[in-house]
């Protein structure tokens, strides 16, 4: 565990019941097809992705001796397990709306199988560290600036805020395990370049598929969506500096100190039993 990690950090899964609307409103985010399907496309990646994250950390669990980090690993596994389950439910609602979620998931499943078969355990963990940085910086942006999820159906808004909060709480766990058992920064940087490519590709393909299925895929919708992501005030544009920090030789996730923001959002979710 790094000295940068907040001293009183407690990583415990919250048992949530979002009672997602059934059927899910087709354009639950601000009645905007692009914003809705951008989040939906990320949701499609989570169940398999998070099971992979858990597995990649679990492989090194016995090598970790620091009791605080051991405890954090337990919390990390619990939180990711819950996220995975909630997103299965969410993705089933998307299936009910007629989207071909199976086809989107198969690409992810195949890639994960390939990585688990061909890559060393250290490289598998490096992939998790890279993706955890991605989720952490997106989570921070969503919690810091509510506009990104404003206008969403309340249950979906809560689900994404809950997920963002817990991604922030456990953002350094895979990193700290990796630094203890391997520590090679060049592998991390390579993993980040690959993770970036595949994440952007998967989210683009998923968004495209769902827009097309709705009959909402047009040059105008796509360009407006790209501007929302990559324009001067875009969601991704805001993340570039935080993203780049990952490539620094002394980077640690808690150098982005958002502990106060995390604590204030955690108050919203008090009362949910761990
Ligand atoms: Fe998660
Ligand atoms: Fe995570």
Coordinates of C-alpha atoms and ligand atoms in Angstrom, one line a residue:
X1 CA 0.0 0.0 0.0
X2 CA 1.4 3.4 -0.9
X3 CA 1.8 6.2 1.6
X4 CA -0.3 8.3 -0.8
X5 CA -3.3 6.2 -0.1
X6 CA -5.8 8.0 2.3
X7 CA -5.1 6.6 5.8
X8 CA -8.7 6.0 6.7
X9 CA -9.7 4.4 3.3
X10 CA -12.1 1.6 3.7
X11 CA -13.0 -0.5 0.7
X12 CA -16.2 -2.3 1.3
X13 CA -18.9 -3.4 -1.2
X14 CA -22.3 -1.8 -0.8
X15 CA -25.3 -4.1 -1.4
X16 CA -27.4 -2.0 -3.8
X17 CA -30.8 -2.6 -5.3
X18 CA -31.3 -0.1 -8.1
X19 CA -34.7 -1.4 -9.1
X20 CA -34.0 -0.6 -12.7
X21 CA -37.1 0.3 -14.7
X22 CA -38.4 -2.5 -16.8
X23 CA -38.4 -1.9 -19.7
X24 CA -35.5 0.5 -19.6
X25 CA -36.3 3.8 -21.2
X26 CA -34.7 3.5 -24.7
X27 CA -32.9 6.8 -24.4
X28 CA -32.6 7.1 -20.6
X29 CA -29.8 9.7 -20.7
X30 CA -31.4 13.1 -21.4
X31 CA -33.5 11.5 -24.2
X32 CA -30.2 11.6 -26.1
X33 CA -29.4 8.4 -28.1
X34 CA -25.6 9.0 -28.3
X35 CA -25.1 9.7 -24.6
X36 CA -27.3 6.8 -23.6
X37 CA -25.6 4.3 -25.9
X38 CA -22.1 5.5 -24.9
X39 CA -22.9 4.5 -21.3
X40 CA -24.7 1.4 -22.4
X41 CA -21.6 0.3 -24.5
X42 CA -19.4 0.7 -21.4
X43 CA -21.9 -1.4 -19.4
X44 CA -21.6 -4.2 -21.9
X45 CA -17.8 -4.4 -21.2
X46 CA -18.1 -4.6 -17.4
X47 CA -19.4 -8.1 -16.5
X48 CA -16.6 -9.9 -18.3
X49 CA -14.0 -7.2 -17.8
X50 CA -14.5 -7.0 -14.0
X51 CA -14.4 -10.8 -13.7
X52 CA -11.1 -10.6 -15.5
X53 CA -9.8 -7.9 -13.1
X54 CA -10.7 -10.0 -10.1
X55 CA -9.0 -13.1 -11.5
X56 CA -5.8 -11.2 -12.4
X57 CA -5.5 -9.8 -8.9
X58 CA -6.5 -13.1 -7.2
X59 CA -3.6 -14.8 -8.9
X60 CA -1.2 -12.8 -6.7
X61 CA -3.2 -12.7 -3.5
X62 CA -1.0 -15.1 -1.7
X63 CA 2.2 -13.2 -2.5
X64 CA 0.9 -10.0 -0.7
X65 CA 2.1 -9.8 2.9
X66 CA 1.0 -6.3 3.8
X67 CA -2.2 -6.8 5.9
X68 CA -3.7 -3.5 4.9
X69 CA -3.2 -4.3 1.2
X70 CA -4.6 -7.8 1.8
X71 CA -7.7 -6.3 3.3
X72 CA -8.0 -3.9 0.3
X73 CA -7.8 -6.8 -2.1
X74 CA -10.7 -8.4 -0.3
X75 CA -12.7 -5.1 -0.7
X76 CA -11.7 -4.8 -4.4
X77 CA -12.9 -8.3 -5.2
X78 CA -16.1 -7.7 -3.4
X79 CA -16.8 -4.4 -5.1
X80 CA -16.0 -5.6 -8.6
X81 CA -18.1 -8.7 -8.0
X82 CA -21.1 -6.6 -7.2
X83 CA -20.5 -4.3 -10.1
X84 CA -20.3 -7.2 -12.4
X85 CA -23.7 -8.5 -11.1
X86 CA -25.5 -5.2 -11.4
X87 CA -24.2 -4.7 -14.9
X88 CA -25.5 -8.2 -15.9
X89 CA -28.9 -7.1 -14.8
X90 CA -28.5 -3.8 -16.7
X91 CA -27.3 -5.6 -19.8
X92 CA -30.3 -8.0 -19.7
X93 CA -32.5 -4.9 -19.9
X94 CA -30.6 -3.9 -23.0
X95 CA -31.1 -7.4 -24.5
X96 CA -34.9 -7.0 -23.8
X97 CA -34.8 -3.8 -25.9
X98 CA -33.5 -5.9 -28.9
X99 CA -29.8 -5.0 -28.9
X100 CA -27.4 -7.8 -29.8
X101 CA -25.5 -7.8 -26.5
X102 CA -24.3 -11.4 -27.0
X103 CA -22.4 -10.4 -30.2
X104 CA -20.8 -7.4 -28.5
X105 CA -19.8 -9.6 -25.5
X106 CA -18.3 -12.4 -27.6
X107 CA -15.6 -10.1 -28.9
X108 CA -14.6 -9.2 -25.3
X109 CA -14.8 -12.8 -24.1
X110 CA -12.6 -14.1 -26.9
X111 CA -10.0 -11.4 -26.2
X112 CA -10.0 -12.1 -22.5
X113 CA -9.6 -15.9 -23.2
X114 CA -6.6 -15.1 -25.5
X115 CA -4.9 -12.8 -22.9
X116 CA -5.4 -15.4 -20.1
X117 CA -3.9 -18.1 -22.2
X118 CA -1.1 -16.3 -23.9
X119 CA 0.1 -13.6 -21.5
X120 CA 2.0 -14.0 -18.2
X121 CA 0.1 -13.4 -15.0
X122 CA 2.1 -10.2 -14.6
X123 CA 1.0 -8.9 -18.0
X124 CA -2.6 -9.9 -17.2
X125 CA -2.4 -7.8 -14.0
X126 CA -0.8 -4.9 -15.9
X127 CA -3.9 -4.9 -18.2
X128 CA -6.1 -4.6 -15.1
X129 CA -4.0 -1.8 -13.7
X130 CA -4.3 0.1 -17.0
X131 CA -8.1 -0.4 -17.2
X132 CA -8.5 0.6 -13.5
X133 CA -6.8 3.9 -14.3
X134 CA -9.2 4.4 -17.1
X135 CA -12.2 3.7 -14.9
X136 CA -10.7 5.9 -12.1
X137 CA -10.3 9.0 -14.2
X138 CA -13.7 8.6 -15.8
X139 CA -15.2 8.0 -12.3
X140 CA -13.5 11.1 -11.0
X141 CA -14.9 13.2 -13.8
X142 CA -18.4 11.9 -13.3
X143 CA -18.4 12.6 -9.6
X144 CA -16.7 16.0 -9.8
X145 CA -18.9 17.3 -12.6
X146 CA -22.5 16.0 -12.4
X147 CA -23.2 17.4 -15.9
X148 CA -21.9 14.2 -17.5
X149 CA -24.8 12.2 -16.1
X150 CA -27.3 15.0 -15.6
X151 CA -30.7 14.3 -17.2
X152 CA -30.4 10.6 -16.7
X153 CA -33.2 8.4 -15.4
X154 CA -32.7 8.5 -11.6
X155 CA -32.0 4.8 -11.1
X156 CA -29.4 4.8 -13.8
X157 CA -27.8 7.9 -12.5
X158 CA -27.5 6.3 -9.1
X159 CA -26.0 3.1 -10.6
X160 CA -23.3 5.0 -12.4
X161 CA -22.5 7.2 -9.4
X162 CA -22.3 4.2 -7.1
X163 CA -20.0 2.5 -9.6
X164 CA -17.9 5.6 -10.0
X165 CA -17.6 6.0 -6.2
X166 CA -16.3 2.4 -5.7
X167 CA -14.0 2.7 -8.6
X168 CA -12.4 5.7 -6.9
X169 CA -12.2 3.9 -3.6
X170 CA -10.3 0.9 -5.0
X171 CA -8.4 2.7 -7.8
X172 CA -5.0 1.9 -6.4
X173 CA -5.5 -1.7 -5.3
X174 CA -4.4 -3.5 -8.5
X175 CA -1.6 -0.9 -9.0
X176 CA -0.2 -1.5 -5.5
X177 CA -0.4 -5.3 -6.0
X178 CA 1.4 -4.9 -9.3
X179 CA 4.1 -2.7 -7.9
X180 CA 4.7 -5.3 -5.2
X181 CA 4.9 -8.4 -7.3
X182 CA 6.4 -7.0 -10.6
X183 CA 6.8 -3.3 -10.7
X184 CA 8.0 -3.1 -14.3
X185 CA 6.7 0.3 -15.6
X186 CA 7.4 -0.5 -19.3
X187 CA 4.9 -3.4 -19.2
X188 CA 2.4 -1.1 -17.6
X189 CA 2.8 1.5 -20.3
X190 CA 2.5 -1.1 -23.0
X191 CA -0.6 -2.5 -21.4
X192 CA -2.1 1.0 -21.2
X193 CA -1.6 1.6 -25.0
X194 CA -3.3 -1.7 -25.7
X195 CA -6.1 -1.1 -23.2
X196 CA -6.7 2.4 -24.7
X197 CA -7.0 1.0 -28.2
X198 CA -9.4 -1.8 -27.3
X199 CA -11.5 0.3 -24.9
X200 CA -12.1 3.0 -27.5
X201 CA -12.8 0.4 -30.1
X202 CA -15.3 -1.6 -28.0
X203 CA -17.1 1.5 -26.9
X204 CA -17.3 2.9 -30.4
X205 CA -18.6 -0.5 -31.8
X206 CA -21.2 -0.8 -29.0
X207 CA -22.5 2.8 -29.4
X208 CA -22.6 2.4 -33.2
X209 CA -24.5 -0.9 -33.0
X210 CA -27.2 0.4 -30.6
X211 CA -27.6 3.7 -32.5
X212 CA -28.1 1.8 -35.8
X213 CA -30.6 -0.6 -34.2
X214 CA -32.6 2.5 -33.1
X215 CA -32.5 3.9 -36.6
X216 CA -30.7 6.9 -34.9
X217 CA -27.3 6.6 -36.6
X218 CA -26.8 9.7 -38.7
X219 CA -23.8 11.9 -39.5
X220 CA -25.4 14.6 -37.4
X221 CA -25.9 12.4 -34.3
X222 CA -22.4 10.9 -34.6
X223 CA -20.7 14.3 -35.0
X224 CA -22.6 15.8 -32.1
X225 CA -21.7 12.8 -30.0
X226 CA -18.0 13.0 -30.9
X227 CA -18.1 16.7 -30.0
X228 CA -19.6 15.8 -26.6
X229 CA -16.7 13.4 -26.1
X230 CA -13.8 15.1 -27.8
X231 CA -14.7 18.7 -28.3
X232 CA -12.9 21.5 -26.3
X233 CA -15.2 20.8 -23.3
X234 CA -15.7 17.2 -24.1
X235 CA -15.8 14.3 -21.6
X236 CA -12.7 12.6 -22.9
X237 CA -10.9 15.9 -23.6
X238 CA -11.1 16.7 -19.9
X239 CA -9.4 13.4 -19.1
X240 CA -6.3 13.7 -21.3
X241 CA -4.0 15.2 -18.7
X242 CA -5.0 12.7 -16.0
X243 CA -4.6 9.9 -18.6
X244 CA -1.1 11.0 -19.5
X245 CA 0.0 11.0 -15.9
X246 CA -0.1 7.2 -16.0
X247 CA 3.0 7.2 -18.2
X248 CA 5.1 9.0 -15.7
X249 CA 7.9 7.1 -14.0
X250 CA 6.7 7.9 -10.5
X251 CA 2.9 7.8 -11.1
X252 CA 0.6 6.5 -8.3
X253 CA -3.2 6.7 -8.6
X254 CA -3.6 8.6 -5.4
X255 CA -1.4 11.5 -6.8
X256 CA -4.8 12.4 -8.2
X257 CA -6.1 13.1 -4.7
X258 CA -9.9 13.1 -4.8
X259 CA -10.4 11.7 -1.3
X260 CA -12.6 14.6 -0.2
X261 CA -14.9 14.3 -3.2
X262 CA -15.0 10.5 -2.6
X263 CA -16.0 11.0 1.1
X264 CA -18.7 13.5 0.2
X265 CA -20.3 11.2 -2.4
X266 CA -20.0 8.2 0.0
X267 CA -22.3 10.1 2.3
X268 CA -25.0 9.8 -0.3
X269 CA -24.7 6.0 -0.1
X270 CA -24.7 5.7 3.6
X271 CA -27.1 3.2 5.0
X272 CA -26.4 0.6 2.3
X273 CA -25.1 -2.4 4.2
X274 CA -21.6 -3.6 3.4
Ligands
LIG1 FE1 -16.1 -1.8 -11.2
LIG2 FE1 -12.4 -1.3 -10.7

